PDB file of C-alpha atoms in Angstrom:
ATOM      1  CA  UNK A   1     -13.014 -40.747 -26.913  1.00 39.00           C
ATOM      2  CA  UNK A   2     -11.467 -37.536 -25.253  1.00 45.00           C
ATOM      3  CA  UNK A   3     -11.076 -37.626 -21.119  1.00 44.00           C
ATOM      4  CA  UNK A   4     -12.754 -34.862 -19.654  1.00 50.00           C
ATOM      5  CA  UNK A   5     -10.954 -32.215 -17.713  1.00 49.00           C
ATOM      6  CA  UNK A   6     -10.447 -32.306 -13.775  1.00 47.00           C
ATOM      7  CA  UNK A   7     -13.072 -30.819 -11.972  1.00 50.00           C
ATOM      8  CA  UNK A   8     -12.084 -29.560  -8.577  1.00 54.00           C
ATOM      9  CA  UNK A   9     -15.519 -29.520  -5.925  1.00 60.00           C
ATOM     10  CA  UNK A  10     -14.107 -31.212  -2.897  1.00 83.00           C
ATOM     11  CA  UNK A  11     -13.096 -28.615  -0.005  1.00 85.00           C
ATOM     12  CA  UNK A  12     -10.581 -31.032   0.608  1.00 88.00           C
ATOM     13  CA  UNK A  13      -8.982 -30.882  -2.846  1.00 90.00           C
ATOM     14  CA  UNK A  14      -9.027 -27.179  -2.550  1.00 93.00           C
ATOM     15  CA  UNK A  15      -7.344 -27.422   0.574  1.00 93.00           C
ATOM     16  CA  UNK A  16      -4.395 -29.621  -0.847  1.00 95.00           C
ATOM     17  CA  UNK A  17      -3.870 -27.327  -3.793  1.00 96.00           C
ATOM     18  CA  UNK A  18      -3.777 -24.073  -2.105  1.00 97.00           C
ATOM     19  CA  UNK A  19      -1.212 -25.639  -0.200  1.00 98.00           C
ATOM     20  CA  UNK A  20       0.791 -26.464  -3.211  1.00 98.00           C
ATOM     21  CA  UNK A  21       0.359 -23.019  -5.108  1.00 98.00           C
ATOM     22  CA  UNK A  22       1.161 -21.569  -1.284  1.00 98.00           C
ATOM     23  CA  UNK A  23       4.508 -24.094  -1.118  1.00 98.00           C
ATOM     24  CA  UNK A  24       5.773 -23.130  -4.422  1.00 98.00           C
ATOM     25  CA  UNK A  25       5.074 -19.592  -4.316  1.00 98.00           C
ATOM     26  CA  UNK A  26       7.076 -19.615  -0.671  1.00 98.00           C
ATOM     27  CA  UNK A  27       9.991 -21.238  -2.539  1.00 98.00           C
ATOM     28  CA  UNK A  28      10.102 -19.036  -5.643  1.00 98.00           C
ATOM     29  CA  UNK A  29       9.473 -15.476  -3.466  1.00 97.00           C
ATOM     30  CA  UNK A  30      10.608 -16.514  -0.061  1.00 96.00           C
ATOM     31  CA  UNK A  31      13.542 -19.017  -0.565  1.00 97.00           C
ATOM     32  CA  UNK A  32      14.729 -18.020  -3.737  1.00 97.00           C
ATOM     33  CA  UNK A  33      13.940 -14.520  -3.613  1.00 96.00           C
ATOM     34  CA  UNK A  34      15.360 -11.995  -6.105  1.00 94.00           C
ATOM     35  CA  UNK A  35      16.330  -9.718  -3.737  1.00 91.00           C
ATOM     36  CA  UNK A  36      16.780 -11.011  -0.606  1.00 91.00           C
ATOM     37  CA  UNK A  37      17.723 -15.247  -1.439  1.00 94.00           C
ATOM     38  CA  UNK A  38      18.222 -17.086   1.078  1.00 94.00           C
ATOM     39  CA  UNK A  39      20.753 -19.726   0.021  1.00 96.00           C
ATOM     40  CA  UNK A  40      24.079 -18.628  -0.773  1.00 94.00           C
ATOM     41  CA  UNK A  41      26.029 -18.365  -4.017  1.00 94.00           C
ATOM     42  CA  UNK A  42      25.963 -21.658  -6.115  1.00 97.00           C
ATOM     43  CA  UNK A  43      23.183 -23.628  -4.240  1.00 97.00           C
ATOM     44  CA  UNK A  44      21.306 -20.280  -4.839  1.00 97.00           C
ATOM     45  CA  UNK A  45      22.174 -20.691  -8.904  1.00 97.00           C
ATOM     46  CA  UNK A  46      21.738 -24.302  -9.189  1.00 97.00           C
ATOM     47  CA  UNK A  47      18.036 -23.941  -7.403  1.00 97.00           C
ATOM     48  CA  UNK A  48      17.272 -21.902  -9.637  1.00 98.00           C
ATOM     49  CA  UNK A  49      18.003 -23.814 -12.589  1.00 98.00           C
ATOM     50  CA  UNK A  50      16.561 -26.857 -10.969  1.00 97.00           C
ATOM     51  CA  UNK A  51      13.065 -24.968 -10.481  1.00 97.00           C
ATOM     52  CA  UNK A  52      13.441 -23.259 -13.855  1.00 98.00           C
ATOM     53  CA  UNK A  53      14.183 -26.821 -15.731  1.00 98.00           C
ATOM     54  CA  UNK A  54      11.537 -28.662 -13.287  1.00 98.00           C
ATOM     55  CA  UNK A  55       8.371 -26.077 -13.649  1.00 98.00           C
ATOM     56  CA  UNK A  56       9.032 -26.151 -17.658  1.00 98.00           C
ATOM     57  CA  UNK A  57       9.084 -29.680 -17.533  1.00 98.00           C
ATOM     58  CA  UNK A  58       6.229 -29.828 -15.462  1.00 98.00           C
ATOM     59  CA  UNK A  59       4.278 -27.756 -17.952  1.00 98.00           C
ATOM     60  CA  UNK A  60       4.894 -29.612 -20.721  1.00 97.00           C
ATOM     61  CA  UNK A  61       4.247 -32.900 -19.167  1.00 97.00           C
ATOM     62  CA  UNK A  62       0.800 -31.511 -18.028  1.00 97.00           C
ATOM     63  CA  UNK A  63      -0.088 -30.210 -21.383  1.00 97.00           C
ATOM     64  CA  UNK A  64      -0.094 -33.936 -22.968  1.00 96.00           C
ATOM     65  CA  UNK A  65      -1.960 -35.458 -20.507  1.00 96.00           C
ATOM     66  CA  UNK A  66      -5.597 -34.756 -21.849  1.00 94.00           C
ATOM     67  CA  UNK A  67      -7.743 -34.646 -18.671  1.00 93.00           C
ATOM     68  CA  UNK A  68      -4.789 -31.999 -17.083  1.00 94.00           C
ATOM     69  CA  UNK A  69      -3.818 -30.619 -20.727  1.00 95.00           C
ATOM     70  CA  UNK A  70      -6.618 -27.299 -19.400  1.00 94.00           C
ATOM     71  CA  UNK A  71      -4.154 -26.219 -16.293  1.00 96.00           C
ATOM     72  CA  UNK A  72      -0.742 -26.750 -17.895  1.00 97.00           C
ATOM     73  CA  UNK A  73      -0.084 -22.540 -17.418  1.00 97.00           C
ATOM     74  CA  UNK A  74      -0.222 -23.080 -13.845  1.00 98.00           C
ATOM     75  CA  UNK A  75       3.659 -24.741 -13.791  1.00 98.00           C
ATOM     76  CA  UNK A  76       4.231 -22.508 -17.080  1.00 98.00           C
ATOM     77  CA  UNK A  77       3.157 -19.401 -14.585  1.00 98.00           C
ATOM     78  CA  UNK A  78       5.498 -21.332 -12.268  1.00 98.00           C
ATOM     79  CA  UNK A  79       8.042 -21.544 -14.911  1.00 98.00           C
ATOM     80  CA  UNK A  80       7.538 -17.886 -15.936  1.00 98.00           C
ATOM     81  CA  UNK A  81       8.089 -16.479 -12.480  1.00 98.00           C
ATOM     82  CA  UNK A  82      11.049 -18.616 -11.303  1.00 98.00           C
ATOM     83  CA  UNK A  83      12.906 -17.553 -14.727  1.00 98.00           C
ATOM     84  CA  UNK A  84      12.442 -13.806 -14.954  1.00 98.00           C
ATOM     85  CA  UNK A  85      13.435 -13.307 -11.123  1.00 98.00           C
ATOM     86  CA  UNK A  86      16.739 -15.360 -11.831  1.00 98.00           C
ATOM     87  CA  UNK A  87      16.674 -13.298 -14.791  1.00 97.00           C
ATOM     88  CA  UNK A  88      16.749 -10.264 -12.519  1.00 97.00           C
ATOM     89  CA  UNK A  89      18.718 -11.394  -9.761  1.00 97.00           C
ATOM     90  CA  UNK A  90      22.171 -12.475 -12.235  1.00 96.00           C
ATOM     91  CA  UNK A  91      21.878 -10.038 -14.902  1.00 95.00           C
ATOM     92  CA  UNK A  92      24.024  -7.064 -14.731  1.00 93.00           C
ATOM     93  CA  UNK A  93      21.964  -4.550 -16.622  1.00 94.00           C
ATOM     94  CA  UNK A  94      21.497  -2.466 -13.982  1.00 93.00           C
ATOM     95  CA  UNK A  95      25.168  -1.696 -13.519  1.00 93.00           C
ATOM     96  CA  UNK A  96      25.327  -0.872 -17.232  1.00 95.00           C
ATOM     97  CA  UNK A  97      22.424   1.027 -17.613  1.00 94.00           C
ATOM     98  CA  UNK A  98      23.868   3.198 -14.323  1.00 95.00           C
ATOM     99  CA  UNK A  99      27.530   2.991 -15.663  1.00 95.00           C
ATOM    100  CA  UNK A 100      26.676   4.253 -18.890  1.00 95.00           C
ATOM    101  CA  UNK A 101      24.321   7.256 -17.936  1.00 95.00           C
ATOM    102  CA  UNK A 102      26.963   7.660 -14.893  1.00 96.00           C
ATOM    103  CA  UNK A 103      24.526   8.012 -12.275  1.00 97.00           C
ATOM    104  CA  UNK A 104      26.171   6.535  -8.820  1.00 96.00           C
ATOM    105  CA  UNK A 105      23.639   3.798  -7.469  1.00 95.00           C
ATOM    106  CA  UNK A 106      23.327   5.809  -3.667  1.00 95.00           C
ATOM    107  CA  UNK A 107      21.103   8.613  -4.904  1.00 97.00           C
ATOM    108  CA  UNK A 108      17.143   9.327  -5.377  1.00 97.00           C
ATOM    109  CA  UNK A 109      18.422   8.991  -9.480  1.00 97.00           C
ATOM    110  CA  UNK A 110      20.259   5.507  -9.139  1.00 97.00           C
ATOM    111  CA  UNK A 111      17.531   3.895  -7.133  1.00 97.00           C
ATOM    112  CA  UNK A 112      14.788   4.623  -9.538  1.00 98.00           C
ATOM    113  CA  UNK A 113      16.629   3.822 -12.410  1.00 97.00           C
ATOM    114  CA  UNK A 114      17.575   0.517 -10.802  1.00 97.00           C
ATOM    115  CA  UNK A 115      13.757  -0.054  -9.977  1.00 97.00           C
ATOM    116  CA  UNK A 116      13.273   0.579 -13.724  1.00 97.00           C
ATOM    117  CA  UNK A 117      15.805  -2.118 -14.453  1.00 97.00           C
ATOM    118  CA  UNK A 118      14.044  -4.455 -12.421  1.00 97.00           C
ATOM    119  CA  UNK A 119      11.052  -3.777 -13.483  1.00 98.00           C
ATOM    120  CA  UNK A 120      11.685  -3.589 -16.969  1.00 97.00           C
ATOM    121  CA  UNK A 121      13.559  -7.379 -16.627  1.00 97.00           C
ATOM    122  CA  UNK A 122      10.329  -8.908 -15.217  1.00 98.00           C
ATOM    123  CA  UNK A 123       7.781  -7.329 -17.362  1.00 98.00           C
ATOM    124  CA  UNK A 124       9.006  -7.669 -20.589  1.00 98.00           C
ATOM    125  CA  UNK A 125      10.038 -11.213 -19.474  1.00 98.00           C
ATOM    126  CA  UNK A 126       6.568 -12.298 -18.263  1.00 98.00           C
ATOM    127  CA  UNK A 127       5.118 -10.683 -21.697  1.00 98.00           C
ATOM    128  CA  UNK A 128       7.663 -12.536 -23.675  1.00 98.00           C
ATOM    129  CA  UNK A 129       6.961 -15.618 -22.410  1.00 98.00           C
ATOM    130  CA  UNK A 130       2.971 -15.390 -22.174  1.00 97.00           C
ATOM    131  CA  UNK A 131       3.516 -14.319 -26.010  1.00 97.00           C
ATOM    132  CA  UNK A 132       5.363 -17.345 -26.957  1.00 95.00           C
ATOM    133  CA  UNK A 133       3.217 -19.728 -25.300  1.00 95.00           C
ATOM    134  CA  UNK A 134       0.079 -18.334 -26.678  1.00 96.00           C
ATOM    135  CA  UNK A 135      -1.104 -16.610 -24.070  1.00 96.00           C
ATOM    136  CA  UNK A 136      -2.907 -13.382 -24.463  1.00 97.00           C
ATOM    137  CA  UNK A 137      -2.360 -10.383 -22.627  1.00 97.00           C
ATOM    138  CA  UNK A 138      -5.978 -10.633 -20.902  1.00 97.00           C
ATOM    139  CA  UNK A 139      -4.321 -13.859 -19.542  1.00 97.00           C
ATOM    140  CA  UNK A 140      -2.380 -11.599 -17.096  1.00 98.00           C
ATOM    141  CA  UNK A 141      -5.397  -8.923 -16.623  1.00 98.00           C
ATOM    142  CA  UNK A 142      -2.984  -6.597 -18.538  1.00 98.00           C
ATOM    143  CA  UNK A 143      -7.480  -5.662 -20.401  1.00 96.00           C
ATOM    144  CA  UNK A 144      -9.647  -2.531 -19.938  1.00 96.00           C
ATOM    145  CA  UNK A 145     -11.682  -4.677 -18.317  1.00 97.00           C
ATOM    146  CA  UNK A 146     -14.087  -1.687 -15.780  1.00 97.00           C
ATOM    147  CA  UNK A 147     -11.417   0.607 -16.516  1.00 97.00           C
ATOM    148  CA  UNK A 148     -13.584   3.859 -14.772  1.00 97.00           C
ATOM    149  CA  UNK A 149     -14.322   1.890 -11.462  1.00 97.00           C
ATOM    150  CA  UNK A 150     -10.140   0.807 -11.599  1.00 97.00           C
ATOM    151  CA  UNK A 151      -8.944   4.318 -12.471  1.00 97.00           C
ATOM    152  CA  UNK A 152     -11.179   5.791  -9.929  1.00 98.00           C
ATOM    153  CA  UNK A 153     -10.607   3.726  -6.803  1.00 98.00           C
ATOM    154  CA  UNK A 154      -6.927   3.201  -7.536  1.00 98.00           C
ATOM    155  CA  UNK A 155      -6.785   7.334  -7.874  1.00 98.00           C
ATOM    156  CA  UNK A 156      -8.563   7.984  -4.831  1.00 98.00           C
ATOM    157  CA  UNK A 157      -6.464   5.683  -3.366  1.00 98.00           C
ATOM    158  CA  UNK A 158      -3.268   7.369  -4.823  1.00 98.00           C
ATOM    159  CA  UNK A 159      -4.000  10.711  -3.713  1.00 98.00           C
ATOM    160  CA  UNK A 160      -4.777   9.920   0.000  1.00 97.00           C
ATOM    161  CA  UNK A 161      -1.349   7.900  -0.195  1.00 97.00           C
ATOM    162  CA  UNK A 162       0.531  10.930  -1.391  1.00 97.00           C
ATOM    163  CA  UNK A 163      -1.041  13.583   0.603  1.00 96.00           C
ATOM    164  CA  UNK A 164      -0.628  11.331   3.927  1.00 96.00           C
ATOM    165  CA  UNK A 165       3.447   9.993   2.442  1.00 96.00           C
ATOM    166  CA  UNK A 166       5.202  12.041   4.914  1.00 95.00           C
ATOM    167  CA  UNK A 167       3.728  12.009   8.226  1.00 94.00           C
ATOM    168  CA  UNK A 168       3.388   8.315   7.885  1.00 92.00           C
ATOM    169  CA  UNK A 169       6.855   7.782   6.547  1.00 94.00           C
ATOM    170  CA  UNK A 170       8.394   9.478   9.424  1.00 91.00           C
ATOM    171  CA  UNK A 171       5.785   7.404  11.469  1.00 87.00           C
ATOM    172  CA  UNK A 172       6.424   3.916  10.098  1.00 87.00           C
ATOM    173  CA  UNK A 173       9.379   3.765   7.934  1.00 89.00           C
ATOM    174  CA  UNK A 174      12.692   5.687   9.815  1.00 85.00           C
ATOM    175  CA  UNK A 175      12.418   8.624   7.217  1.00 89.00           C
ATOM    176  CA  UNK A 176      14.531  11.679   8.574  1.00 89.00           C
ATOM    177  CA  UNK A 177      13.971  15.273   7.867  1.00 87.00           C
ATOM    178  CA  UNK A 178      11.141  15.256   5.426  1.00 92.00           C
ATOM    179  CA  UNK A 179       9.632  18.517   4.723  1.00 91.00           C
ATOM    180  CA  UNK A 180       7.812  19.077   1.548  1.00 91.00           C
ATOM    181  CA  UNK A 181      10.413  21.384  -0.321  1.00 92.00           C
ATOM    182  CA  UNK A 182      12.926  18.982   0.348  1.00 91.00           C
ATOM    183  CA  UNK A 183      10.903  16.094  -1.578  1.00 95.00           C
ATOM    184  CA  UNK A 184       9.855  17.952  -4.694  1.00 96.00           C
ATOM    185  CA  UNK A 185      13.181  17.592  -6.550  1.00 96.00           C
ATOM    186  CA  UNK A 186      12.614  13.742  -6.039  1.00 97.00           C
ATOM    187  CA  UNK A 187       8.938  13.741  -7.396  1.00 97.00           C
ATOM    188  CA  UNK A 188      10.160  12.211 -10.818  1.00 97.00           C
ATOM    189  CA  UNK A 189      12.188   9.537  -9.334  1.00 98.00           C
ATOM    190  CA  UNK A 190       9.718   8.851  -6.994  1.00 98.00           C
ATOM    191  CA  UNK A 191       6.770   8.189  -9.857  1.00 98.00           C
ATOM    192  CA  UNK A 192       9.531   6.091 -11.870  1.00 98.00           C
ATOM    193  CA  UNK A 193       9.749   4.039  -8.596  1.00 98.00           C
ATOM    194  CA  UNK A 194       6.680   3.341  -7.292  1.00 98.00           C
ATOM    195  CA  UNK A 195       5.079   2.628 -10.935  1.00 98.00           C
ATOM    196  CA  UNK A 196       8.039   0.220 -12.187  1.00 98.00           C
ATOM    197  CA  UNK A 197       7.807  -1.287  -9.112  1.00 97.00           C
ATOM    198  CA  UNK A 198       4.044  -1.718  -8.442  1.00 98.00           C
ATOM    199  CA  UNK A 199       3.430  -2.500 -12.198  1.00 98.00           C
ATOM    200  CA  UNK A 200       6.159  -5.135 -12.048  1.00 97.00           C
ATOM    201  CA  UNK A 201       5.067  -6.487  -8.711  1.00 98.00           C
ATOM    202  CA  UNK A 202       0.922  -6.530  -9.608  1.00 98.00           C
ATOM    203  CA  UNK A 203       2.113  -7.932 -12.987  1.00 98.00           C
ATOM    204  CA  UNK A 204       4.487 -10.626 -11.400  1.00 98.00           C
ATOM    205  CA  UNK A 205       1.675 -11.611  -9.096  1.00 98.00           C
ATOM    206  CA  UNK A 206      -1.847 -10.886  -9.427  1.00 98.00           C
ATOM    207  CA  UNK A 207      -1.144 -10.801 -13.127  1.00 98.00           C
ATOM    208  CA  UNK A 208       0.372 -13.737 -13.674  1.00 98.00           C
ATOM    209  CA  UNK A 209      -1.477 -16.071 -11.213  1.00 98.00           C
ATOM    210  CA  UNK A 210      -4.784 -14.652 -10.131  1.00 98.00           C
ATOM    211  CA  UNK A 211      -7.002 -15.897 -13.113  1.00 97.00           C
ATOM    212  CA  UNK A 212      -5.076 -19.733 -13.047  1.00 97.00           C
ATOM    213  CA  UNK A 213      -5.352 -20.243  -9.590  1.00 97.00           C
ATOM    214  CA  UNK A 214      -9.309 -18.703  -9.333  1.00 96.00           C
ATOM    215  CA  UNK A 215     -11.075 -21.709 -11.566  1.00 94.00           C
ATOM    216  CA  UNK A 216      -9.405 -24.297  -8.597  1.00 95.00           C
ATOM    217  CA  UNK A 217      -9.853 -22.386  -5.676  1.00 96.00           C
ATOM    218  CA  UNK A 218     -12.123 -19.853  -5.774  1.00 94.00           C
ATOM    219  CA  UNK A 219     -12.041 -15.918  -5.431  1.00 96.00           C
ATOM    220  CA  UNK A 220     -10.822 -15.618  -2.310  1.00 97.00           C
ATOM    221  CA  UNK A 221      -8.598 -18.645  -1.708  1.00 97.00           C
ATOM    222  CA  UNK A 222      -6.599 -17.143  -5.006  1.00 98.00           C
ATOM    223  CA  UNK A 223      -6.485 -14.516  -3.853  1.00 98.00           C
ATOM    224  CA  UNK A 224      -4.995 -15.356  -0.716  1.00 98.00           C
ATOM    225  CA  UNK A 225      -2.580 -17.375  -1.757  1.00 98.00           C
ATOM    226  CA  UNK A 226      -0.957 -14.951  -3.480  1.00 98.00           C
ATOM    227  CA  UNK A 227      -1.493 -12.454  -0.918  1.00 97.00           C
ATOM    228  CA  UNK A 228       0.949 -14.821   1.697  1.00 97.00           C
ATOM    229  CA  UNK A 229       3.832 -15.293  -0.597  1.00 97.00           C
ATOM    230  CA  UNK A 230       3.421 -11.634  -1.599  1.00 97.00           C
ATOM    231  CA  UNK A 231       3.697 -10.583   1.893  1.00 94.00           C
ATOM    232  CA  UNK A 232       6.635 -13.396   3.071  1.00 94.00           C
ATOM    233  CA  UNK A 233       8.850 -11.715  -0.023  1.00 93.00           C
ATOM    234  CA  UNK A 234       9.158  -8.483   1.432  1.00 90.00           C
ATOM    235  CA  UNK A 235      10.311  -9.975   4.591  1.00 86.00           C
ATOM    236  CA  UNK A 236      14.033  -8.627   5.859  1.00 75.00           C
ATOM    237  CA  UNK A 237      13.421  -5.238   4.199  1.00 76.00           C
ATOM    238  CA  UNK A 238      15.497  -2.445   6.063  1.00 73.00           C
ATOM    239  CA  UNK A 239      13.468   0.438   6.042  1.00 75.00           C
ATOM    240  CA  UNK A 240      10.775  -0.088   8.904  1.00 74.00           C
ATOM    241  CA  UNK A 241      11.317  -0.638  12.466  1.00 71.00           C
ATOM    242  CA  UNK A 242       8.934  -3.226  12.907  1.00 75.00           C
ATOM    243  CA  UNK A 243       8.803  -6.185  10.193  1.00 78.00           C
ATOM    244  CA  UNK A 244       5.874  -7.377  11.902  1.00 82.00           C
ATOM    245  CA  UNK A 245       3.869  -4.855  11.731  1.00 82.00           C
ATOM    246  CA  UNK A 246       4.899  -4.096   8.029  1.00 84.00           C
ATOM    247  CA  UNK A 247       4.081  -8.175   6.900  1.00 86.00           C
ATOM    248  CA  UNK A 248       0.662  -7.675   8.831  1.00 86.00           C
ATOM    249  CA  UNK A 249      -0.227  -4.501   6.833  1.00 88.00           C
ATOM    250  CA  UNK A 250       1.206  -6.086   3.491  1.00 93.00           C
ATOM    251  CA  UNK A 251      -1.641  -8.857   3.875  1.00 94.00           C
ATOM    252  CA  UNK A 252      -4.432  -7.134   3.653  1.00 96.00           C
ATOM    253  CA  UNK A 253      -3.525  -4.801   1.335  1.00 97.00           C
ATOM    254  CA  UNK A 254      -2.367  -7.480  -1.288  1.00 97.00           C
ATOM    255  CA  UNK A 255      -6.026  -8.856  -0.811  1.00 98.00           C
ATOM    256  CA  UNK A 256      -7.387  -5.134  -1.492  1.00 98.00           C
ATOM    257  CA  UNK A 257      -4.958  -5.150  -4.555  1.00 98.00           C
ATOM    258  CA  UNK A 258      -6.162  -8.870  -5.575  1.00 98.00           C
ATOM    259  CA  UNK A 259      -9.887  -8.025  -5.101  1.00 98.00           C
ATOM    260  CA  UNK A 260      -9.881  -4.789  -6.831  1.00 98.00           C
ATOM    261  CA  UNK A 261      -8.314  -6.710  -9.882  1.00 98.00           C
ATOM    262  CA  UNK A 262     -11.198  -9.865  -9.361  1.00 98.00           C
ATOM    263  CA  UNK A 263     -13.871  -6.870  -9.223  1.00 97.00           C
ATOM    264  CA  UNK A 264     -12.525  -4.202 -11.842  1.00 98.00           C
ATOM    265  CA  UNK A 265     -11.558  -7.272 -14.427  1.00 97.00           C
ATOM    266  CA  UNK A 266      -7.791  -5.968 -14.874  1.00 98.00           C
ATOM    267  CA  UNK A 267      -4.862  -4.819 -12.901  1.00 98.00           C
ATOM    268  CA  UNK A 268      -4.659  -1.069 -13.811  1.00 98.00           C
ATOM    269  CA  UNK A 269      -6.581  -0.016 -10.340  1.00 98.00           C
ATOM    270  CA  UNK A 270      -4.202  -2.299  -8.605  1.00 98.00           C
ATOM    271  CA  UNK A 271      -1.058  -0.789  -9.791  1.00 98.00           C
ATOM    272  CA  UNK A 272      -2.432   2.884  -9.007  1.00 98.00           C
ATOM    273  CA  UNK A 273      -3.342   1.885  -5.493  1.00 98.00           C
ATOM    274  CA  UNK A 274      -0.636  -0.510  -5.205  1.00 98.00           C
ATOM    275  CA  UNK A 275       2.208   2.808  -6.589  1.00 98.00           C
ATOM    276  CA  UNK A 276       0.410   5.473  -3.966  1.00 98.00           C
ATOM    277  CA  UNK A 277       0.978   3.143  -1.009  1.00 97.00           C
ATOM    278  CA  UNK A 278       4.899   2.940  -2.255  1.00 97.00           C
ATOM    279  CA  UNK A 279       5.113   6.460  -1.912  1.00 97.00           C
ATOM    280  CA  UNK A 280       6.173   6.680   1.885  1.00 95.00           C
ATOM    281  CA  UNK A 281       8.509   3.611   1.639  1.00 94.00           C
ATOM    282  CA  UNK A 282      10.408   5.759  -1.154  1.00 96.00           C
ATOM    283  CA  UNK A 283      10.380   8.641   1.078  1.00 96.00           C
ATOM    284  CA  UNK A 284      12.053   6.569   3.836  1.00 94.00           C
ATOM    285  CA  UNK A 285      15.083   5.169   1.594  1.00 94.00           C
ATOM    286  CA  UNK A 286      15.450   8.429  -0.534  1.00 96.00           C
ATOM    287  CA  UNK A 287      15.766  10.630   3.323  1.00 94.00           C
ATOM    288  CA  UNK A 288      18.159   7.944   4.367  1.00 91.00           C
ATOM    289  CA  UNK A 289      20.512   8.137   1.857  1.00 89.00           C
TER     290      UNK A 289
END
């Protein structure tokens, strides 16, 4: 006779696993951060391998139990996401891809091309994996899903994020001496920014733990606990003033971002939305170079 799965009604169930997914998602974006880690050198490498070896481990264990067998891509998500930012953080691909095109790492050129590094590690990691664990690419809301109502909010969005990028850089994020000429030889490495990093950053989160994390806890609990972790990772970034007030913004738009992928059925509005509100933050570290 098979076990049936978990079911999870109790509030107070709810409570104690949004405030696992929140714990582990504050120790693989927060403490071990791929850009900003906060242990140093070899405790930093060995935990990583310790989360990398423990959330596989933990997905395979779960996947032979039957009544828990259903959630075992949580800790493979868990798994997924711990390996491709290690990935990220210790391979050198961005020096060769920069060495070999000779592009010096300090320009508008450098810095989008090592965005597209990054980017490129993490997404083709997270597909990899999903692939090889038979995971389908609706998994990660990578679907047409309502792909007008996505397109068209995420545009909108877009073009009042552009149109408003330099007055609100020069407001918010320390940019110096933007005028309009002097940003339209950056326009292509601006767009190769802001996508790579908004489709590796929807992909990495909303993607890859949105639709696990909504059958436990609901829309909105999902969606905020990957809104807090989302927020927390950016924290210790040097191009605004005010960290605060930059973490405080970050919230709610990561819920926008989440519930425009919940209501749209896929993450392409996101990633539009998510790339135009980039736009001044490039503006900032491009001016400051």
């Amino acid at each position: 006779m098979q076990s049936k799965p978990v079911s999870v009604k109790s509030w107070g169930l709810k409570a104690v696993l949004f405030l696992l997914f929140l714990a582990v998602g504050l120790l693989i974006f927060v403490v071990f951060s791929h850009f900003r880690p906060l242990l140093p050198g070899m405790k930093d490498r060995t935990g990583r391998l310790i989360l990398v070896l423990g959330f596989l481990s933990m997905a395979l264990l779960v996947r032979g139990i039957p009544r828990l067998a259903k959630y075992w891509r949580i800790p493979f998500a868990f798994f997924i996401a711990a390996l491709v930012t290690a990935i990220d953080l210790y391979l050198p691909s961005r020096v060769w891809l920069l060495n070999t095109l000779k592009v010096p790492l300090q320009t508008p050129a450098g810095i989008a091309l090592d965005k597209l590094d990054s980017s490129l590690v993490i997404i083709l990691g997270i597909l990899l994996l999903n692939f090889v664990s038979g995971g389908r690419l609706s998994d990660l809301y990578l679907k047409k899903g309502n792909l007008k109502q996505g397109l068209t909010i995420g545009l909108i969005a877009f073009i009042v994020s552009a149109a408003g990028s330099i007055p609100f850089s020069q407001a918010f994020f320390n940019a110096r001496s933007l005028t309009l000429s002097g940003v339209l030889p950056w326009i292509p490495w601006i767009l190769i920014f802001v996508f790579g990093n908004a489709f590796n950053e929807e992909l990495l989160f909303r993607g890859l733990f949105l639709g696990k994390y909504q059958p436990l806890l609901g829309r909105f609990l999902a969606n905020l606990v990957i809104a807090i972790p989302f927020a927390l990772h950016h924290s210790g970034v040097s191009y605004t003033q005010d960290t605060l007030m930059f973490l405080a913004l970050l919230i709610p738009l990561s819920l926008v971002w989440g519930w425009l992928t919940q209501k749209t059925g896929s993450l392409w509005g996101a990633i539009l939305f998510h790339a135009g509100t980039d736009i001044p933050v490039v503006l900032s570290i491009f001016s400051n170079l």
